[in-house]
Coordinates of C-alpha atoms in Angstrom, one line a residue:
Chain K
X1 CA -10.9 -9.5 1.5
X2 CA -14.0 -8.3 0.4
X3 CA -12.7 -5.6 -1.7
X4 CA -10.4 -7.8 -3.2
X5 CA -12.9 -10.2 -4.1
X6 CA -15.4 -7.6 -5.5
X7 CA -12.5 -6.3 -7.5
X8 CA -12.1 -9.9 -8.9
X9 CA -15.8 -10.3 -9.5
X10 CA -16.3 -7.1 -11.6
X11 CA -12.8 -7.4 -13.3
X12 CA -14.4 -10.8 -14.4
X13 CA -17.6 -9.2 -15.8
X14 CA -15.4 -6.6 -17.5
X15 CA -13.4 -9.6 -19.3
X16 CA -16.2 -11.0 -20.5
X17 CA -17.0 -7.9 -22.6
X18 CA -13.2 -7.8 -23.6
X19 CA -12.6 -9.1 -27.2
X20 CA -9.0 -10.4 -26.1
X21 CA -10.6 -12.6 -23.6
X22 CA -12.5 -14.4 -26.3
X23 CA -9.6 -14.8 -28.4
X24 CA -7.5 -16.5 -26.1
X25 CA -10.5 -18.7 -25.3
X26 CA -10.8 -19.6 -28.9
X27 CA -7.1 -20.3 -29.1
X28 CA -7.3 -22.7 -26.2
X29 CA -10.0 -24.6 -28.3
X30 CA -7.7 -24.5 -31.3
X31 CA -4.8 -26.0 -29.3
X32 CA -7.1 -28.7 -28.0
X33 CA -8.2 -29.6 -31.3
X34 CA -4.7 -29.5 -33.0
X35 CA -3.3 -31.8 -30.4
X36 CA -5.9 -34.1 -30.6
X37 CA -6.7 -34.5 -34.4
X38 CA -4.0 -32.6 -36.4
X39 CA -0.8 -34.1 -34.9
X40 CA -0.1 -37.8 -35.3
X41 CA 0.9 -39.7 -32.1
X42 CA 4.0 -41.0 -34.0
X43 CA 6.0 -39.5 -36.9
X44 CA 6.0 -42.5 -39.3
X45 CA 8.9 -43.2 -41.5
X46 CA 6.6 -44.3 -44.6
X47 CA 6.5 -40.6 -45.6
X48 CA 9.7 -40.6 -47.0
X49 CA 10.7 -43.1 -49.7
X50 CA 13.9 -45.0 -48.8
X51 CA 16.5 -45.7 -51.7
X52 CA 19.5 -47.7 -51.5
X53 CA 22.6 -48.4 -53.5
X54 CA 24.9 -51.3 -53.0
X55 CA 23.0 -52.6 -50.0
X56 CA 24.2 -55.7 -48.6
X57 CA 22.1 -58.7 -48.8
X58 CA 20.9 -58.7 -45.2
X59 CA 19.8 -55.1 -45.6
X60 CA 16.2 -55.6 -45.5
X61 CA 14.9 -52.2 -46.1
X62 CA 14.2 -49.8 -48.9
X63 CA 14.0 -49.9 -52.7
X64 CA 17.4 -50.6 -54.7
X65 CA 17.9 -47.7 -56.9
X66 CA 19.4 -48.2 -60.5
X67 CA 22.6 -45.9 -60.1
X68 CA 24.1 -43.3 -57.9
X69 CA 22.8 -40.2 -60.2
X70 CA 19.1 -41.9 -60.1
X71 CA 19.3 -42.1 -56.4
X72 CA 20.6 -38.5 -56.1
X73 CA 18.1 -37.3 -58.8
X74 CA 15.1 -39.0 -56.7
X75 CA 16.3 -37.4 -53.5
X76 CA 16.6 -33.9 -55.1
X77 CA 13.0 -34.1 -56.5
X78 CA 10.9 -35.6 -53.8
X79 CA 10.8 -36.5 -50.3
X80 CA 13.0 -39.4 -50.4
X81 CA 16.4 -40.5 -48.8
X82 CA 19.2 -42.4 -50.1
X83 CA 21.5 -44.8 -48.6
X84 CA 24.7 -45.2 -50.2
X85 CA 26.7 -48.3 -49.1
X86 CA 30.5 -48.0 -49.9
X87 CA 33.6 -49.5 -48.6
X88 CA 33.9 -46.3 -46.3
X89 CA 30.6 -47.0 -44.8
X90 CA 27.0 -45.7 -45.1
X91 CA 26.3 -42.4 -46.6
X92 CA 22.8 -40.9 -45.9
X93 CA 21.8 -38.6 -49.0
X94 CA 18.9 -36.5 -47.8
X95 CA 17.0 -33.2 -49.1
X96 CA 18.5 -31.1 -46.3
X97 CA 16.9 -32.7 -43.2
X98 CA 18.3 -31.5 -39.9
X99 CA 21.0 -33.5 -38.0
X100 CA 18.3 -34.3 -35.4
X101 CA 15.8 -35.6 -38.1
X102 CA 18.3 -37.9 -39.6
X103 CA 19.2 -39.4 -36.1
X104 CA 15.5 -40.2 -35.9
X105 CA 15.6 -42.1 -39.2
X106 CA 18.6 -43.8 -38.4
X107 CA 17.3 -45.1 -35.1
X108 CA 14.1 -46.1 -36.4
X109 CA 15.9 -48.2 -39.1
X110 CA 18.1 -49.7 -36.1
X111 CA 15.0 -50.8 -34.6
X112 CA 13.6 -52.2 -37.6
X113 CA 16.5 -54.5 -37.8
X114 CA 19.3 -52.9 -39.6
X115 CA 21.4 -53.1 -36.6
X116 CA 19.8 -54.6 -33.6
X117 CA 19.5 -51.8 -30.8
X118 CA 17.9 -51.8 -27.3
X119 CA 17.1 -49.1 -25.2
X120 CA 17.1 -49.0 -21.2
X121 CA 15.9 -46.2 -19.3
X122 CA 17.3 -45.6 -15.7
X123 CA 14.5 -43.3 -14.8
X124 CA 11.7 -45.6 -13.7
X125 CA 9.0 -42.6 -13.9
X126 CA 10.0 -41.6 -17.4
X127 CA 7.7 -42.7 -20.3
X128 CA 7.7 -42.3 -24.0
X129 CA 5.7 -38.9 -24.7
X130 CA 3.5 -39.5 -27.8
X131 CA 4.5 -36.8 -30.6
X132 CA 1.2 -34.8 -30.7
X133 CA 1.6 -34.4 -26.7
X134 CA 5.2 -33.5 -26.4
X135 CA 4.3 -29.9 -27.0
X136 CA 1.1 -29.6 -24.7
X137 CA 3.2 -28.1 -21.7
X138 CA 4.5 -25.6 -24.3
X139 CA 1.0 -24.6 -25.3
X140 CA -0.2 -24.5 -21.8
X141 CA 3.0 -22.6 -20.6
X142 CA 2.6 -19.8 -23.3
X143 CA -1.1 -19.6 -23.4
X144 CA -3.2 -20.4 -20.3
X145 CA -0.4 -19.0 -18.1
X146 CA -0.1 -15.9 -20.1
X147 CA -3.7 -14.9 -19.9
X148 CA -2.9 -12.8 -16.7
X149 CA 0.0 -11.2 -18.5
X150 CA -2.2 -10.4 -21.6
X151 CA -5.5 -9.8 -20.2
X152 CA -4.3 -8.0 -17.0
X153 CA -2.5 -5.5 -19.2
X154 CA -5.3 -5.2 -21.4
X155 CA -7.6 -4.3 -18.2
X156 CA -5.2 -2.0 -17.0
X157 CA -5.2 -0.1 -20.3
X158 CA -9.0 -0.1 -20.4
X159 CA -8.9 1.7 -17.0
X160 CA -6.6 4.4 -18.3
X161 CA -8.6 5.0 -21.3
X162 CA -12.0 5.2 -19.6
X163 CA -10.4 7.2 -17.0
X164 CA -11.7 4.8 -14.2
X165 CA -8.0 4.7 -12.8
X166 CA -8.6 7.8 -11.6
X167 CA -11.5 7.0 -9.4
X168 CA -9.4 3.9 -8.2
X169 CA -6.5 6.3 -7.2
X170 CA -8.9 8.3 -5.0
X171 CA -10.4 5.2 -3.3
X172 CA -9.0 3.1 -0.5
X173 CA -8.3 0.0 -2.7
X174 CA -4.4 0.8 -2.7
X175 CA -1.9 -0.9 -5.0
X176 CA -1.3 -3.9 -2.9
X177 CA -4.9 -4.9 -3.0
X178 CA -5.1 -4.0 -6.7
X179 CA -2.3 -6.4 -7.5
X180 CA -3.8 -9.3 -5.4
X181 CA -7.3 -8.9 -6.8
X182 CA -6.0 -9.2 -10.3
X183 CA -3.4 -11.7 -9.6
X184 CA -6.2 -14.0 -7.9
X185 CA -8.5 -13.6 -10.7
X186 CA -6.0 -14.4 -13.7
X187 CA -4.3 -17.3 -11.3
X188 CA -7.8 -19.1 -11.3
X189 CA -8.4 -18.3 -14.8
X190 CA -5.0 -19.6 -16.0
X191 CA -5.3 -22.7 -13.8
X192 CA -8.7 -23.6 -15.4
X193 CA -7.4 -22.9 -18.8
X194 CA -4.4 -25.1 -18.2
X195 CA -6.7 -27.9 -17.1
X196 CA -9.1 -27.4 -20.0
X197 CA -5.9 -28.0 -22.1
X198 CA -4.5 -30.9 -20.3
X199 CA -7.7 -33.0 -19.6
X200 CA -8.7 -33.6 -23.1
X201 CA -5.2 -34.0 -24.5
X202 CA -2.9 -35.7 -22.0
X203 CA -5.9 -37.1 -19.8
X204 CA -6.4 -37.3 -16.1
X205 CA -3.4 -39.5 -14.9
X206 CA -0.9 -36.8 -14.3
X207 CA 0.5 -35.6 -11.1
X208 CA -2.5 -33.1 -10.2
X209 CA -1.1 -31.5 -7.3
X210 CA 2.0 -30.3 -9.0
X211 CA -0.1 -29.4 -12.2
X212 CA -2.5 -27.0 -10.6
X213 CA 0.2 -25.6 -8.3
X214 CA 2.3 -25.0 -11.2
X215 CA -0.6 -23.5 -13.1
X216 CA -1.7 -21.2 -10.4
X217 CA 1.7 -20.0 -9.4
X218 CA 2.8 -19.6 -12.9
X219 CA -0.1 -17.6 -13.9
X220 CA 0.3 -15.2 -10.7
X221 CA 4.1 -14.7 -11.8
X222 CA 3.1 -13.7 -15.4
X223 CA 0.2 -11.7 -14.3
X224 CA 2.4 -9.6 -11.7
X225 CA 5.2 -9.2 -14.5
X226 CA 2.4 -8.1 -16.9
X227 CA 0.9 -5.7 -14.4
X228 CA 4.3 -4.1 -14.0
X229 CA 5.1 -4.1 -17.5
X230 CA 2.1 -2.4 -18.6
X231 CA 2.2 0.5 -16.3
X232 CA 4.1 2.8 -18.4
X233 CA 2.3 2.3 -21.4
X234 CA -1.1 4.4 -22.4
X235 CA -2.3 2.8 -25.6
X236 CA -2.9 -0.6 -26.7
X237 CA -0.7 -0.8 -30.2
X238 CA 2.6 0.2 -28.4
X239 CA 1.9 -2.2 -25.6
X240 CA 1.0 -4.9 -27.9
X241 CA 4.0 -4.9 -30.1
X242 CA 6.6 -4.5 -27.3
X243 CA 4.6 -7.2 -25.5
X244 CA 5.3 -9.6 -28.3
X245 CA 9.0 -9.0 -28.1
X246 CA 9.0 -9.8 -24.3
X247 CA 6.9 -12.9 -24.7
X248 CA 9.3 -14.2 -27.6
X249 CA 12.2 -13.9 -25.0
X250 CA 10.1 -15.7 -22.3
X251 CA 9.6 -18.7 -24.9
X252 CA 13.3 -19.2 -25.4
X253 CA 13.2 -22.0 -22.9
X254 CA 11.3 -23.9 -25.5
X255 CA 14.7 -24.6 -27.0
X256 CA 16.1 -26.5 -24.1
X257 CA 12.6 -28.2 -23.8
X258 CA 13.0 -29.6 -27.1
X259 CA 17.0 -29.9 -27.0
X260 CA 17.8 -30.6 -23.4
X261 CA 21.7 -30.6 -24.2
X262 CA 21.3 -26.8 -24.8
X263 CA 20.7 -25.4 -21.3
X264 CA 22.9 -22.4 -20.7
X265 CA 22.9 -20.7 -17.3
X266 CA 21.0 -17.8 -18.6
X267 CA 18.1 -19.9 -19.9
X268 CA 17.5 -21.0 -16.3
X269 CA 17.1 -17.3 -15.4
X270 CA 13.9 -16.8 -17.6
X271 CA 10.8 -17.4 -15.6
X272 CA 9.3 -19.8 -18.1
X273 CA 12.1 -22.2 -17.9
X274 CA 11.4 -23.9 -14.6
X275 CA 7.6 -23.9 -15.1
X276 CA 8.2 -25.6 -18.6
X277 CA 10.3 -28.1 -17.2
X278 CA 8.4 -28.8 -14.3
X279 CA 5.1 -29.3 -16.3
X280 CA 6.9 -31.9 -18.5
X281 CA 7.5 -33.8 -15.0
X282 CA 4.2 -33.3 -13.6
X283 CA 2.4 -34.7 -17.0
X284 CA 4.6 -37.2 -18.1
X285 CA 6.8 -38.0 -15.5
X286 CA 10.6 -38.2 -15.2
X287 CA 12.8 -36.6 -12.6
X288 CA 13.5 -32.9 -12.2
X289 CA 15.1 -30.8 -9.5
X290 CA 12.0 -29.8 -7.6
X291 CA 13.9 -27.8 -5.3
X292 CA 15.5 -25.7 -7.8
X293 CA 11.9 -25.5 -9.4
X294 CA 10.4 -24.1 -6.0
X295 CA 13.2 -21.8 -5.3
X296 CA 13.1 -20.4 -8.8
X297 CA 9.3 -19.7 -8.9
X298 CA 9.2 -18.6 -5.5
X299 CA 12.1 -16.1 -6.3
X300 CA 10.2 -14.8 -9.4
X301 CA 6.8 -14.5 -7.4
X302 CA 8.6 -12.2 -5.0
X303 CA 10.5 -10.1 -7.8
X304 CA 7.4 -9.9 -9.9
X305 CA 5.3 -8.6 -6.8
X306 CA 7.9 -6.1 -5.8
X307 CA 8.0 -4.8 -9.4
X308 CA 4.4 -4.9 -10.0
X309 CA 4.1 -2.9 -6.5
X310 CA 6.3 -0.3 -7.4
X311 CA 5.0 0.3 -10.8
X312 CA 1.3 0.3 -9.6
X313 CA 1.9 2.3 -6.9
X314 CA 4.2 5.1 -8.3
X315 CA 2.8 5.3 -11.6
X316 CA -0.8 3.4 -12.3
X317 CA -2.3 4.3 -9.0
X318 CA 0.0 7.1 -8.2
X319 CA -1.5 9.2 -5.4
X320 CA -3.0 6.3 -3.7
X321 CA -1.2 4.7 -0.7
X322 CA 0.2 1.2 -0.5
Chain B
X1 CA -11.7 21.1 8.0
X2 CA -9.5 21.3 5.1
X3 CA -7.0 23.8 5.0
X4 CA -4.9 24.9 1.9
X5 CA -2.0 27.1 2.7
X6 CA 0.4 28.6 0.3
X7 CA 0.1 26.2 -2.5
X8 CA 2.2 26.6 -5.6
X9 CA 2.3 24.2 -8.6
X10 CA 4.6 24.3 -11.6
X11 CA 3.9 21.2 -14.1
X12 CA 6.9 21.9 -16.2
X13 CA 9.4 22.8 -13.4
X14 CA 10.2 26.0 -15.4
X15 CA 8.9 28.6 -13.0
X16 CA 5.9 29.0 -15.0
X17 CA 3.2 28.2 -11.8
X18 CA -0.3 26.9 -13.0
X19 CA -1.3 28.2 -9.5
X20 CA 0.3 30.5 -7.1
X21 CA 0.1 31.1 -3.5
X22 CA -3.4 29.6 -2.9
X23 CA -4.9 29.6 0.6
X24 CA -8.2 28.9 1.9
X25 CA -10.1 26.8 4.1
X26 CA -13.2 24.5 3.9
X27 CA -15.1 24.1 7.2
X28 CA -17.0 20.9 8.0
X29 CA -20.8 21.3 7.5
X30 CA -20.1 23.9 4.7
X31 CA -19.8 24.5 1.0
X32 CA -16.9 26.4 -0.5
X33 CA -17.5 27.5 -4.0
X34 CA -14.2 27.5 -6.1
X35 CA -15.1 29.6 -9.3
X36 CA -13.1 30.3 -12.4
X37 CA -12.9 30.0 -16.1
X38 CA -11.6 26.8 -17.6
X39 CA -7.7 26.7 -17.5
X40 CA -7.6 28.9 -14.3
X41 CA -6.3 26.1 -12.5
X42 CA -9.2 24.9 -10.5
X43 CA -8.6 21.1 -11.3
X44 CA -5.1 21.6 -10.2
X45 CA -5.9 22.7 -6.9
X46 CA -8.4 19.8 -6.3
X47 CA -6.3 17.3 -7.7
X48 CA -3.5 18.4 -5.1
X49 CA -6.2 18.5 -2.6
X50 CA -7.1 14.7 -3.1
X51 CA -3.6 13.6 -3.5
X52 CA -3.8 13.0 -7.3
X53 CA -1.0 15.6 -7.7
X54 CA 2.1 15.8 -5.5
X55 CA 2.4 18.9 -3.5
X56 CA 5.4 20.8 -4.8
X57 CA 5.0 23.9 -2.3
X58 CA 2.9 24.6 0.4
X59 CA 0.5 22.4 2.5
X60 CA -2.9 20.9 2.6
X61 CA -4.2 19.9 5.7
X62 CA -7.2 17.5 6.8
X63 CA -8.1 17.7 10.5
X64 CA -4.3 19.1 10.8
X65 CA -2.9 16.0 8.9
X66 CA -0.8 16.9 5.8
X67 CA -2.1 15.2 2.6
X68 CA 1.6 14.1 2.2
X69 CA 1.3 11.5 4.9
X70 CA -2.1 10.2 4.4
X71 CA -2.8 6.4 4.4
X72 CA -5.0 4.2 2.3
X73 CA -7.8 4.3 5.1
X74 CA -7.9 7.8 4.7
X75 CA -9.8 7.3 1.1
X76 CA -12.7 5.9 3.2
X77 CA -13.5 9.5 4.0
X78 CA -13.4 11.2 0.7
X79 CA -15.7 11.4 -2.3
X80 CA -14.9 13.0 -5.7
X81 CA -17.1 13.6 -8.5
X82 CA -15.1 14.2 -11.6
X83 CA -16.4 16.4 -14.3
X84 CA -15.4 13.8 -17.0
X85 CA -17.6 10.7 -15.8
X86 CA -15.0 7.8 -15.4
X87 CA -17.0 4.8 -15.1
X88 CA -16.8 1.1 -16.1
X89 CA -18.9 1.5 -19.6
X90 CA -19.0 -2.4 -19.6
X91 CA -20.7 -2.7 -16.3
X92 CA -24.3 -1.4 -15.4
X93 CA -24.8 1.6 -13.4
X94 CA -25.7 -0.6 -10.3
X95 CA -22.6 -2.9 -10.9
X96 CA -20.4 0.3 -11.0
X97 CA -21.8 1.6 -7.4
X98 CA -21.5 -2.0 -6.0
X99 CA -18.0 -2.3 -7.3
X100 CA -16.9 1.0 -5.6
X101 CA -18.9 0.5 -2.4
X102 CA -17.1 -2.8 -1.9
X103 CA -13.6 -1.0 -1.8
X104 CA -14.6 0.8 1.3
X105 CA -14.1 -0.3 4.6
X106 CA -16.6 1.7 6.3
X107 CA -20.5 1.6 5.9
X108 CA -21.8 2.4 2.7
X109 CA -25.3 3.7 1.3
X110 CA -27.0 1.3 -0.5
X111 CA -26.3 1.8 -4.3
X112 CA -30.0 1.3 -5.3
X113 CA -30.9 4.1 -2.8
X114 CA -28.4 6.4 -4.3
X115 CA -29.6 5.7 -7.8
X116 CA -33.0 6.6 -6.9
X117 CA -32.1 10.0 -5.7
X118 CA -30.4 10.7 -8.9
X119 CA -33.0 9.5 -10.8
X120 CA -31.3 6.4 -12.3
X121 CA -33.3 3.6 -10.6
X122 CA -35.1 2.6 -13.7
X123 CA -31.9 2.4 -15.7
X124 CA -30.0 0.6 -12.8
X125 CA -29.4 -2.7 -14.8
X126 CA -28.7 -0.9 -17.9
X127 CA -25.0 -0.9 -19.3
X128 CA -23.4 2.4 -18.7
X129 CA -22.2 2.4 -22.4
X130 CA -25.9 2.7 -23.2
X131 CA -26.2 6.1 -20.8
X132 CA -26.4 9.6 -22.1
X133 CA -23.8 12.1 -20.8
X134 CA -26.3 13.3 -18.2
X135 CA -27.0 10.1 -16.7
X136 CA -23.1 9.4 -16.8
X137 CA -22.7 12.5 -14.8
X138 CA -25.3 11.6 -12.5
X139 CA -24.1 8.1 -11.8
X140 CA -20.5 9.6 -11.0
X141 CA -22.2 12.0 -8.5
X142 CA -23.8 9.0 -7.1
X143 CA -20.5 7.4 -6.6
X144 CA -19.0 10.2 -4.9
X145 CA -21.7 9.9 -2.3
X146 CA -21.3 6.1 -1.6
X147 CA -19.2 6.4 1.6
X148 CA -21.0 9.4 3.1
X149 CA -17.6 11.2 2.6
X150 CA -16.4 13.7 5.3
X151 CA -15.0 15.5 2.7
X152 CA -16.6 15.9 -0.9
X153 CA -15.0 17.2 -3.9
X154 CA -17.7 18.3 -6.7
X155 CA -16.4 19.3 -10.1
X156 CA -19.2 20.8 -12.3
X157 CA -21.7 18.6 -10.9
X158 CA -24.6 20.0 -12.5
X159 CA -23.2 20.4 -15.9
X160 CA -25.4 19.3 -18.7
X161 CA -28.1 18.3 -16.6
X162 CA -31.7 19.3 -17.3
X163 CA -33.2 22.1 -14.5
X164 CA -35.3 19.3 -12.9
X165 CA -32.4 17.0 -12.3
X166 CA -30.0 19.7 -11.4
X167 CA -32.5 20.8 -8.6
X168 CA -32.4 17.3 -7.2
X169 CA -28.6 17.2 -7.3
X170 CA -28.5 20.6 -5.5
X171 CA -30.7 19.4 -2.8
X172 CA -28.2 16.4 -2.2
X173 CA -25.6 18.7 -1.9
X174 CA -27.3 20.6 0.5
X175 CA -27.8 17.3 2.4
X176 CA -24.2 16.5 2.6
X177 CA -23.5 19.9 4.0
X178 CA -26.3 19.5 6.7
X179 CA -24.6 15.9 7.5
X180 CA -21.5 18.0 8.4
X181 CA -19.4 17.4 5.1
X182 CA -17.1 19.8 4.0
X183 CA -17.8 20.3 0.2
X184 CA -15.6 21.7 -2.3
X185 CA -17.5 22.9 -5.2
X186 CA -15.5 23.5 -8.5
X187 CA -17.6 25.3 -10.9
X188 CA -17.8 28.1 -13.6
X189 CA -21.6 28.2 -12.9
X190 CA -21.9 31.3 -10.7
X191 CA -25.7 30.7 -10.1
X192 CA -25.1 27.3 -8.9
X193 CA -22.1 28.8 -6.6
X194 CA -24.3 31.4 -5.5
X195 CA -27.2 29.2 -4.5
X196 CA -25.3 26.7 -2.8
X197 CA -21.8 28.4 -1.5
X198 CA -21.2 29.7 2.2
X199 CA -17.9 31.0 1.0
X200 CA -16.5 31.4 -2.7
X201 CA -13.3 31.9 -4.3
X202 CA -12.6 33.6 -7.5
X203 CA -9.5 31.7 -9.3
X204 CA -8.0 33.7 -12.2
X205 CA -4.8 33.1 -14.1
X206 CA -3.9 30.7 -11.3
X207 CA -4.4 33.0 -8.5
X208 CA -7.1 33.7 -6.0
X209 CA -8.5 37.3 -6.9
X210 CA -11.1 37.3 -4.3
X211 CA -12.3 35.1 -1.6
X212 CA -15.3 35.7 1.0
X213 CA -19.2 34.8 1.4
X214 CA -21.2 35.7 -1.5
X215 CA -22.9 38.3 0.7
X216 CA -19.9 40.1 1.4
X217 CA -18.4 39.9 -2.0
X218 CA -21.7 41.6 -3.2
X219 CA -21.4 44.2 -0.7
X220 CA -17.6 44.9 -1.2
X221 CA -17.8 44.7 -5.1
X222 CA -21.5 44.9 -6.1
X223 CA -23.7 47.9 -6.9
X224 CA -27.3 47.5 -5.8
X225 CA -29.6 48.8 -8.7
X226 CA -33.2 49.8 -8.9
X227 CA -34.6 48.6 -12.2
X228 CA -37.5 51.0 -13.5
X229 CA -40.0 50.4 -16.2
X230 CA -41.7 53.6 -17.1
X231 CA -43.7 54.7 -20.0
X232 CA -42.7 57.7 -22.4
X233 CA -44.4 59.0 -25.3
X234 CA -46.9 55.9 -25.2
X235 CA -44.1 53.3 -25.3
X236 CA -42.7 51.0 -22.3
X237 CA -38.9 52.0 -21.5
X238 CA -36.7 50.6 -19.0
X239 CA -33.9 52.2 -16.9
X240 CA -31.5 51.1 -13.9
X241 CA -30.4 53.8 -11.2
X242 CA -27.9 52.8 -8.4
X243 CA -29.9 52.4 -5.2
X244 CA -27.2 54.6 -3.3
X245 CA -27.9 57.6 -5.8
X246 CA -30.8 58.7 -3.8
X247 CA -31.0 62.2 -5.5
X248 CA -31.4 60.9 -9.0
X249 CA -33.7 58.1 -8.0
X250 CA -36.0 60.4 -6.1
X251 CA -35.9 63.1 -8.9
X252 CA -36.7 60.3 -11.5
X253 CA -39.4 58.6 -9.6
X254 CA -41.1 62.2 -9.2
X255 CA -41.1 62.9 -13.1
X256 CA -41.6 59.7 -14.7
X257 CA -44.8 57.5 -15.5
X258 CA -43.4 54.3 -13.6
X259 CA -45.1 51.1 -14.6
X260 CA -43.0 48.8 -12.5
X261 CA -39.9 48.8 -9.8
X262 CA -37.6 46.2 -9.1
X263 CA -34.7 46.0 -6.9
X264 CA -31.4 44.5 -8.5
X265 CA -28.7 43.0 -6.8
X266 CA -25.1 42.7 -8.4
X267 CA -24.8 38.9 -9.6
X268 CA -21.5 37.0 -8.9
X269 CA -21.0 37.0 -12.7
X270 CA -20.9 40.5 -12.6
X271 CA -18.6 40.8 -9.4
X272 CA -16.2 38.3 -11.1
X273 CA -16.1 40.8 -14.2
X274 CA -15.2 43.7 -12.0
X275 CA -12.6 41.9 -9.9
X276 CA -10.9 40.2 -12.8
X277 CA -11.5 42.6 -15.5
X278 CA -12.4 39.2 -17.7
X279 CA -15.9 37.6 -18.4
X280 CA -16.6 34.1 -16.6
X281 CA -17.0 31.6 -19.8
X282 CA -16.8 27.9 -19.6

């Protein structure tokens, strides 16, 4: 244990002189500022001009257009949406919005009285998530939790470049303790970063037990994957570019996060998927399958440890014993 | 005791051996000087002995235990001072030693005590990135002594050091020997090897060309000369006559106006030249 804690402490000192560490820390601050100051809590309809043509008398929104051609010109030229009322029903003329955006507009119009609509949620723990906070779990998952992947890899490459890995190979540290030391350090840092993003944005009324556990275990998984992944690389440039590809794949669950209807089986196999979904439940409520979450994270922890152990003992610390 | 038995190593696996049929042993409480020019295969052997390179052929035994089956705990008993100082540049000298000291599960020497011995006490809290090459070399050497190793591997330990510091390092090496450590000294400095080694091996072209005590090598391959400074026509001149050429020596001493007489022993450098036919250069 002494060697693990000492390695943690010295690695932390090394981190303080690493530029990437400060880049990630600055990114954390930027995320908090963007969520708190740059993003609105709600996306308002006022930003788009609503034009109507042949609207029934009871329609109480929008500005009547002079003609269909004038309506189409206005939509083409600016941020306007046209509503053409005809015998066949309503046609929404838009400058190329996605189906999803249009649905939001239509829903808001309905709420404003065009068609009376009421909603009822059967999940009592679910609450409406303000627009600016919706992506906080995503930011935490792909910034705070990735510190171990990125910085652990950077420390490994530095050990290769300055030759200190050779001294570690003939020390009694061993691959097992090497992995544990780095994983412990970055899990603590990742948990701290996640908390620092969550507190000033979402606040303190969350499920802290689940949040802290997710942050610690999630960072541990990504740290060990990072250690295994970085081992074959010799220099920062080739590692960095290939790492971006891997991290992009790892970010795919964001699609399912924003569009839950799209959750194919393979998406569930990506390690960030269960963590991201569990973060949403821990921070904003709502029910998820915790059994699946626990099993998935535990499985990834075991897989990533075995991968890291194999790569580190056979390649990075080759010659040293487990 | 360390035993190296018929070790071969082929980096590319194409039958071109970097080292061939290397056998020797290093007794506890002795210094084994491993001499040879750059590229002779010294580092290959040291890396095989320390487990950094896997053994392809042959055997390395520590107290009759194969290096192939060594456990992590064994590395508590080994110390290696690399020629290229490999230290954490962003940490201080003291932090470097504390870091490595914590890796051992055996009692270690106080880092500050070692820094004092290698003349780095005043620079203990300076970052290694601000150290000179010689300071790094001394810190690497100090690191190798942290765990009071039973097996100490030193690769060019005095290379690039000023004479006063080099003497201090030599004293420390002799202390390790007196403590009972088996010291494996890799160097191309014949002077250092001659001053410290109980046994020396000449490695050339990946094979051991000669291996014995320095005295025995000098007896076998060396030629003891008498260097004579004499006066002739008002000028001082110098000549060397083999000590065992009694007739010539006697005749010269009878006729010449001798100013000075010195007995002269062959150096390891000269012996290396005779054994391998090549000069020993770095």
